[in-house]
GROMACS .gro file of C-alpha atoms in nm:
model
  231
    1MET     CA    1  -5.031  -2.999  -7.657
    2ILE     CA    2  -5.011  -3.341  -7.473
    3THR     CA    3  -5.295  -3.360  -7.185
    4ASN     CA    4  -5.276  -3.755  -7.168
    5PHE     CA    5  -4.948  -3.814  -6.905
    6ASN     CA    6  -5.019  -4.153  -6.800
    7TYR     CA    7  -4.674  -4.240  -6.955
    8ILE     CA    8  -4.535  -4.033  -6.646
    9ASP     CA    9  -4.661  -4.279  -6.387
   10GLU     CA   10  -4.497  -4.587  -6.561
   11ASN     CA   11  -4.183  -4.380  -6.599
   12PHE     CA   12  -4.176  -4.235  -6.196
   13LYS     CA   13  -4.268  -4.581  -6.076
   14ARG     CA   14  -3.945  -4.733  -6.276
   15ILE     CA   15  -3.743  -4.434  -6.158
   16ARG     CA   16  -3.848  -4.483  -5.833
   17GLU     CA   17  -3.813  -4.868  -5.817
   18ASN     CA   18  -3.454  -4.818  -5.936
   19VAL     CA   19  -3.384  -4.542  -5.692
   20ASP     CA   20  -3.463  -4.823  -5.457
   21SER     CA   21  -3.268  -5.079  -5.548
   22SER     CA   22  -2.999  -4.885  -5.564
   23ILE     CA   23  -3.031  -4.773  -5.216
   24ALA     CA   24  -3.065  -5.139  -5.096
   25LYS     CA   25  -2.730  -5.243  -5.302
   26TYR     CA   26  -2.501  -4.986  -5.229
   27ARG     CA   27  -2.622  -4.792  -4.907
   28LYS     CA   28  -2.775  -4.774  -4.564
   29SER     CA   29  -3.113  -4.860  -4.569
   30ASP     CA   30  -3.214  -4.569  -4.413
   31ASP     CA   31  -3.040  -4.330  -4.630
   32VAL     CA   32  -3.271  -4.095  -4.826
   33VAL     CA   33  -3.244  -3.980  -5.177
   34ARG     CA   34  -3.455  -3.742  -5.304
   35ILE     CA   35  -3.605  -3.763  -5.688
   36MET     CA   36  -3.547  -3.386  -5.842
   37ALA     CA   37  -3.824  -3.331  -6.158
   38VAL     CA   38  -3.576  -3.154  -6.419
   39THR     CA   39  -3.916  -2.916  -6.620
   40LYS     CA   40  -3.681  -2.751  -6.850
   41THR     CA   41  -3.918  -2.724  -7.194
   42VAL     CA   42  -4.189  -2.941  -7.026
   43GLN     CA   43  -4.527  -2.806  -7.019
   44PRO     CA   44  -4.668  -2.733  -6.647
   45GLU     CA   45  -4.946  -2.971  -6.691
   46ALA     CA   46  -4.707  -3.255  -6.722
   47VAL     CA   47  -4.524  -3.121  -6.433
   48ASN     CA   48  -4.792  -3.085  -6.198
   49HIS     CA   49  -4.877  -3.437  -6.276
   50ALA     CA   50  -4.544  -3.560  -6.168
   51ILE     CA   51  -4.632  -3.346  -5.847
   52ASN     CA   52  -4.937  -3.553  -5.807
   53LEU     CA   53  -4.735  -3.900  -5.827
   54GLY     CA   54  -4.515  -3.776  -5.571
   55ILE     CA   55  -4.235  -3.532  -5.673
   56ASP     CA   56  -4.149  -3.290  -5.426
   57LEU     CA   57  -3.886  -3.115  -5.614
   58LEU     CA   58  -3.858  -2.921  -5.917
   59GLY     CA   59  -3.536  -2.794  -6.115
   60GLU     CA   60  -3.549  -2.514  -6.273
   61ASN     CA   61  -3.286  -2.441  -6.588
   62ARG     CA   62  -3.392  -2.086  -6.743
   63VAL     CA   63  -3.505  -1.790  -6.533
   64GLN     CA   64  -3.749  -1.654  -6.807
   65GLU     CA   65  -3.891  -2.029  -6.898
   66TYR     CA   66  -3.947  -2.066  -6.505
   67LEU     CA   67  -4.149  -1.732  -6.465
   68SER     CA   68  -4.346  -1.839  -6.774
   69LYS     CA   69  -4.452  -2.111  -6.558
   70LYS     CA   70  -4.459  -2.048  -6.190
   71ASP     CA   71  -4.774  -1.937  -6.113
   72ILE     CA   72  -4.918  -2.260  -6.284
   73TYR     CA   73  -4.718  -2.505  -6.072
   74TYR     CA   74  -4.859  -2.659  -5.775
   75LYS     CA   75  -4.763  -2.511  -5.434
   76SER     CA   76  -4.650  -2.859  -5.273
   77ALA     CA   77  -4.323  -2.884  -5.452
   78GLU     CA   78  -4.019  -2.752  -5.396
   79ILE     CA   79  -3.826  -2.576  -5.654
   80ASP     CA   80  -3.465  -2.510  -5.685
   81PHE     CA   81  -3.242  -2.356  -5.977
   82ILE     CA   82  -3.012  -2.567  -6.155
   83GLY     CA   83  -2.904  -2.382  -6.469
   84ARG     CA   84  -2.631  -2.159  -6.524
   85LEU     CA   85  -2.707  -1.818  -6.357
   86GLN     CA   86  -2.600  -1.469  -6.429
   87THR     CA   87  -2.585  -1.228  -6.145
   88ASN     CA   88  -2.812  -1.019  -6.318
   89LYS     CA   89  -3.078  -1.283  -6.306
   90VAL     CA   90  -3.058  -1.360  -5.926
   91LYS     CA   91  -3.294  -1.079  -5.836
   92TYR     CA   92  -3.596  -1.279  -6.039
   93ILE     CA   93  -3.578  -1.605  -5.837
   94ILE     CA   94  -3.368  -1.484  -5.513
   95ASN     CA   95  -3.731  -1.508  -5.300
   96ASP     CA   96  -3.885  -1.829  -5.515
   97MET     CA   97  -3.612  -2.056  -5.473
   98SER     CA   98  -3.563  -2.382  -5.197
   99LEU     CA   99  -3.177  -2.413  -5.320
  100ILE     CA  100  -2.955  -2.278  -5.550
  101HIS     CA  101  -2.730  -2.528  -5.750
  102SER     CA  102  -2.518  -2.347  -5.995
  103VAL     CA  103  -2.286  -2.125  -5.749
  104ASP     CA  104  -1.977  -2.134  -5.952
  105SER     CA  105  -1.795  -1.815  -5.895
  106LEU     CA  106  -1.720  -1.576  -5.595
  107LYS     CA  107  -1.912  -1.240  -5.802
  108LEU     CA  108  -2.258  -1.486  -5.830
  109ALA     CA  109  -2.192  -1.599  -5.434
  110GLN     CA  110  -2.160  -1.231  -5.348
  111GLU     CA  111  -2.497  -1.158  -5.545
  112ILE     CA  112  -2.701  -1.388  -5.394
  113ASP     CA  113  -2.578  -1.266  -5.080
  114ARG     CA  114  -2.646  -0.920  -5.146
  115LEU     CA  115  -3.010  -0.998  -5.247
  116ALA     CA  116  -3.040  -1.233  -4.967
  117PHE     CA  117  -2.995  -0.988  -4.718
  118LYS     CA  118  -3.186  -0.710  -4.882
  119ASN     CA  119  -3.476  -0.972  -4.858
  120SER     CA  120  -3.462  -1.062  -4.525
  121LYS     CA  121  -3.383  -1.404  -4.606
  122ILE     CA  122  -3.058  -1.695  -4.589
  123GLN     CA  123  -3.050  -1.848  -4.938
  124ASN     CA  124  -2.907  -2.191  -4.981
  125VAL     CA  125  -2.687  -2.324  -5.202
  126LEU     CA  126  -2.464  -2.554  -5.346
  127VAL     CA  127  -2.106  -2.536  -5.521
  128GLU     CA  128  -2.111  -2.611  -5.840
  129VAL     CA  129  -1.781  -2.842  -5.910
  130ASN     CA  130  -1.632  -2.897  -6.286
  131ILE     CA  131  -1.500  -3.239  -6.143
  132ALA     CA  132  -1.331  -3.333  -6.510
  133GLY     CA  133  -1.162  -2.990  -6.587
  134GLU     CA  134  -1.401  -2.932  -6.921
  135GLU     CA  135  -1.324  -2.618  -7.052
  136SER     CA  136  -1.755  -2.616  -7.211
  137LYS     CA  137  -1.861  -2.695  -6.856
  138ALA     CA  138  -1.890  -2.413  -6.551
  139GLY     CA  139  -1.799  -2.486  -6.231
  140ILE     CA  140  -1.528  -2.457  -5.952
  141LYS     CA  141  -1.184  -2.678  -6.064
  142PRO     CA  142  -1.144  -2.944  -5.788
  143GLU     CA  143  -0.802  -2.822  -5.663
  144LEU     CA  144  -0.974  -2.470  -5.610
  145LEU     CA  145  -1.253  -2.590  -5.421
  146LYS     CA  146  -1.116  -2.536  -5.068
  147ASP     CA  147  -1.016  -2.203  -5.129
  148PHE     CA  148  -1.302  -2.111  -5.280
  149LEU     CA  149  -1.554  -2.248  -4.970
  150LEU     CA  150  -1.323  -2.072  -4.712
  151GLU     CA  151  -1.402  -1.730  -4.917
  152VAL     CA  152  -1.758  -1.777  -4.921
  153SER     CA  153  -1.793  -1.883  -4.581
  154HIS     CA  154  -1.769  -1.517  -4.487
  155LEU     CA  155  -2.033  -1.436  -4.682
  156GLU     CA  156  -2.357  -1.419  -4.376
  157ASN     CA  157  -2.658  -1.452  -4.590
  158ILE     CA  158  -2.581  -1.729  -4.820
  159ARG     CA  159  -2.500  -2.127  -4.653
  160VAL     CA  160  -2.333  -2.371  -4.881
  161LYS     CA  161  -2.541  -2.691  -4.825
  162GLY     CA  162  -2.291  -2.942  -5.052
  163LEU     CA  163  -2.194  -2.971  -5.354
  164MET     CA  164  -2.332  -3.094  -5.741
  165THR     CA  165  -2.152  -3.178  -6.034
  166LEU     CA  166  -2.232  -3.291  -6.382
  167PRO     CA  167  -1.960  -3.559  -6.513
  168PRO     CA  168  -1.843  -3.588  -6.872
  169ALA     CA  169  -2.160  -3.801  -7.047
  170ASN     CA  170  -2.048  -4.219  -7.061
  171SER     CA  171  -1.715  -4.115  -6.846
  172GLY     CA  172  -1.793  -4.462  -6.637
  173GLU     CA  173  -1.818  -4.437  -6.275
  174LYS     CA  174  -1.458  -4.264  -6.230
  175PHE     CA  175  -1.587  -3.940  -6.185
  176LEU     CA  176  -1.864  -4.022  -5.999
  177ALA     CA  177  -1.593  -4.177  -5.739
  178LYS     CA  178  -1.374  -3.889  -5.753
  179MET     CA  179  -1.641  -3.667  -5.642
  180GLN     CA  180  -1.739  -3.841  -5.379
  181ASP     CA  181  -1.395  -3.827  -5.269
  182LEU     CA  182  -1.341  -3.503  -5.293
  183TYR     CA  183  -1.726  -3.447  -5.069
  184ILE     CA  184  -1.570  -3.617  -4.813
  185ASP     CA  185  -1.275  -3.433  -4.776
  186ILE     CA  186  -1.462  -3.108  -4.787
  187SER     CA  187  -1.689  -3.255  -4.490
  188GLN     CA  188  -1.376  -3.357  -4.308
  189GLU     CA  189  -1.221  -3.020  -4.299
  190LYS     CA  190  -1.531  -2.846  -4.107
  191ILE     CA  191  -1.520  -2.543  -4.278
  192HIS     CA  192  -1.738  -2.219  -4.095
  193ASN     CA  193  -2.065  -2.181  -4.209
  194ILE     CA  194  -2.017  -2.466  -4.479
  195SER     CA  195  -2.214  -2.780  -4.428
  196MET     CA  196  -2.171  -3.111  -4.639
  197THR     CA  197  -2.509  -3.239  -4.622
  198ILE     CA  198  -2.609  -3.246  -4.984
  199LEU     CA  199  -2.444  -3.435  -5.245
  200SER     CA  200  -2.605  -3.331  -5.623
  201MET     CA  201  -2.493  -3.573  -5.869
  202GLY     CA  202  -2.647  -3.827  -6.134
  203THR     CA  203  -2.895  -3.770  -6.397
  204SER     CA  204  -3.149  -4.005  -6.572
  205ASN     CA  205  -2.847  -4.163  -6.758
  206ASP     CA  206  -2.654  -4.260  -6.459
  207TYR     CA  207  -2.858  -4.176  -6.162
  208MET     CA  208  -2.814  -4.545  -6.011
  209GLN     CA  209  -2.415  -4.545  -6.083
  210ALA     CA  210  -2.461  -4.175  -5.870
  211ILE     CA  211  -2.605  -4.308  -5.542
  212LYS     CA  212  -2.352  -4.644  -5.537
  213TYR     CA  213  -2.125  -4.300  -5.493
  214GLY     CA  214  -2.316  -4.097  -5.246
  215SER     CA  215  -2.524  -3.863  -5.436
  216ASN     CA  216  -2.860  -3.798  -5.243
  217LEU     CA  217  -3.001  -3.587  -5.492
  218VAL     CA  218  -3.048  -3.725  -5.810
  219ARG     CA  219  -3.201  -3.487  -6.088
  220ILE     CA  220  -3.423  -3.690  -6.317
  221GLY     CA  221  -3.589  -3.526  -6.697
  222THR     CA  222  -3.550  -3.724  -6.975
  223ALA     CA  223  -3.652  -4.085  -6.787
  224LEU     CA  224  -3.925  -3.859  -6.624
  225PHE     CA  225  -4.086  -3.696  -6.892
  226GLY     CA  226  -3.963  -3.808  -7.217
  227ALA     CA  227  -3.745  -3.707  -7.473
  228ARG     CA  228  -3.779  -3.318  -7.536
  229VAL     CA  229  -3.625  -3.083  -7.795
  230TYR     CA  230  -3.435  -2.806  -7.662
  231SER     CA  231  -3.379  -2.481  -7.812
   0.00000   0.00000   0.00000
């Protein structure tokens, strides 16, 4: 097991510089872009090292993995759930997550709402958009998004805070631009109980381009923790 995490220091410094330079180049000077550390398969000691460097937001992909690591994590960082979420797993994370990013069906939204009510909380969520209409990916199709949000707006114990997407790999800026346009269009609809304060797109490979197109939450795994073997 690796115990020397000094490589994370240099990686985080480079990511922070890249984020800052992208804001300076493409955005208003007072815009804030949050850096999320994606922790899939990363040993919790490495995650805690990143927290000590200034990471204050973690992204969890798998319920079982999260449950095995959560008691080791330093408590100063917020935790969001970013992976595909089955309805029967919501109960295990409902009290721990600041934000659930992967709402991609009315059934899931209703289950989050039900369990949030049961646990006397309001659960903040993002709606996942399948911006390129890929059959292999989850998410609401862009042309169905407004109707979906109108349905979800009636649920009293969840709050939609924005949108999330994962464009196709190596697709350039086309779908980032399309997602920005969709986000702006939905913002202008002013749907009850729906606020557009978060646009989450951009990963290790394209976070600088995503910032150009309005992302204010980027999800960084490999660029921070190094390449990992997923199972």
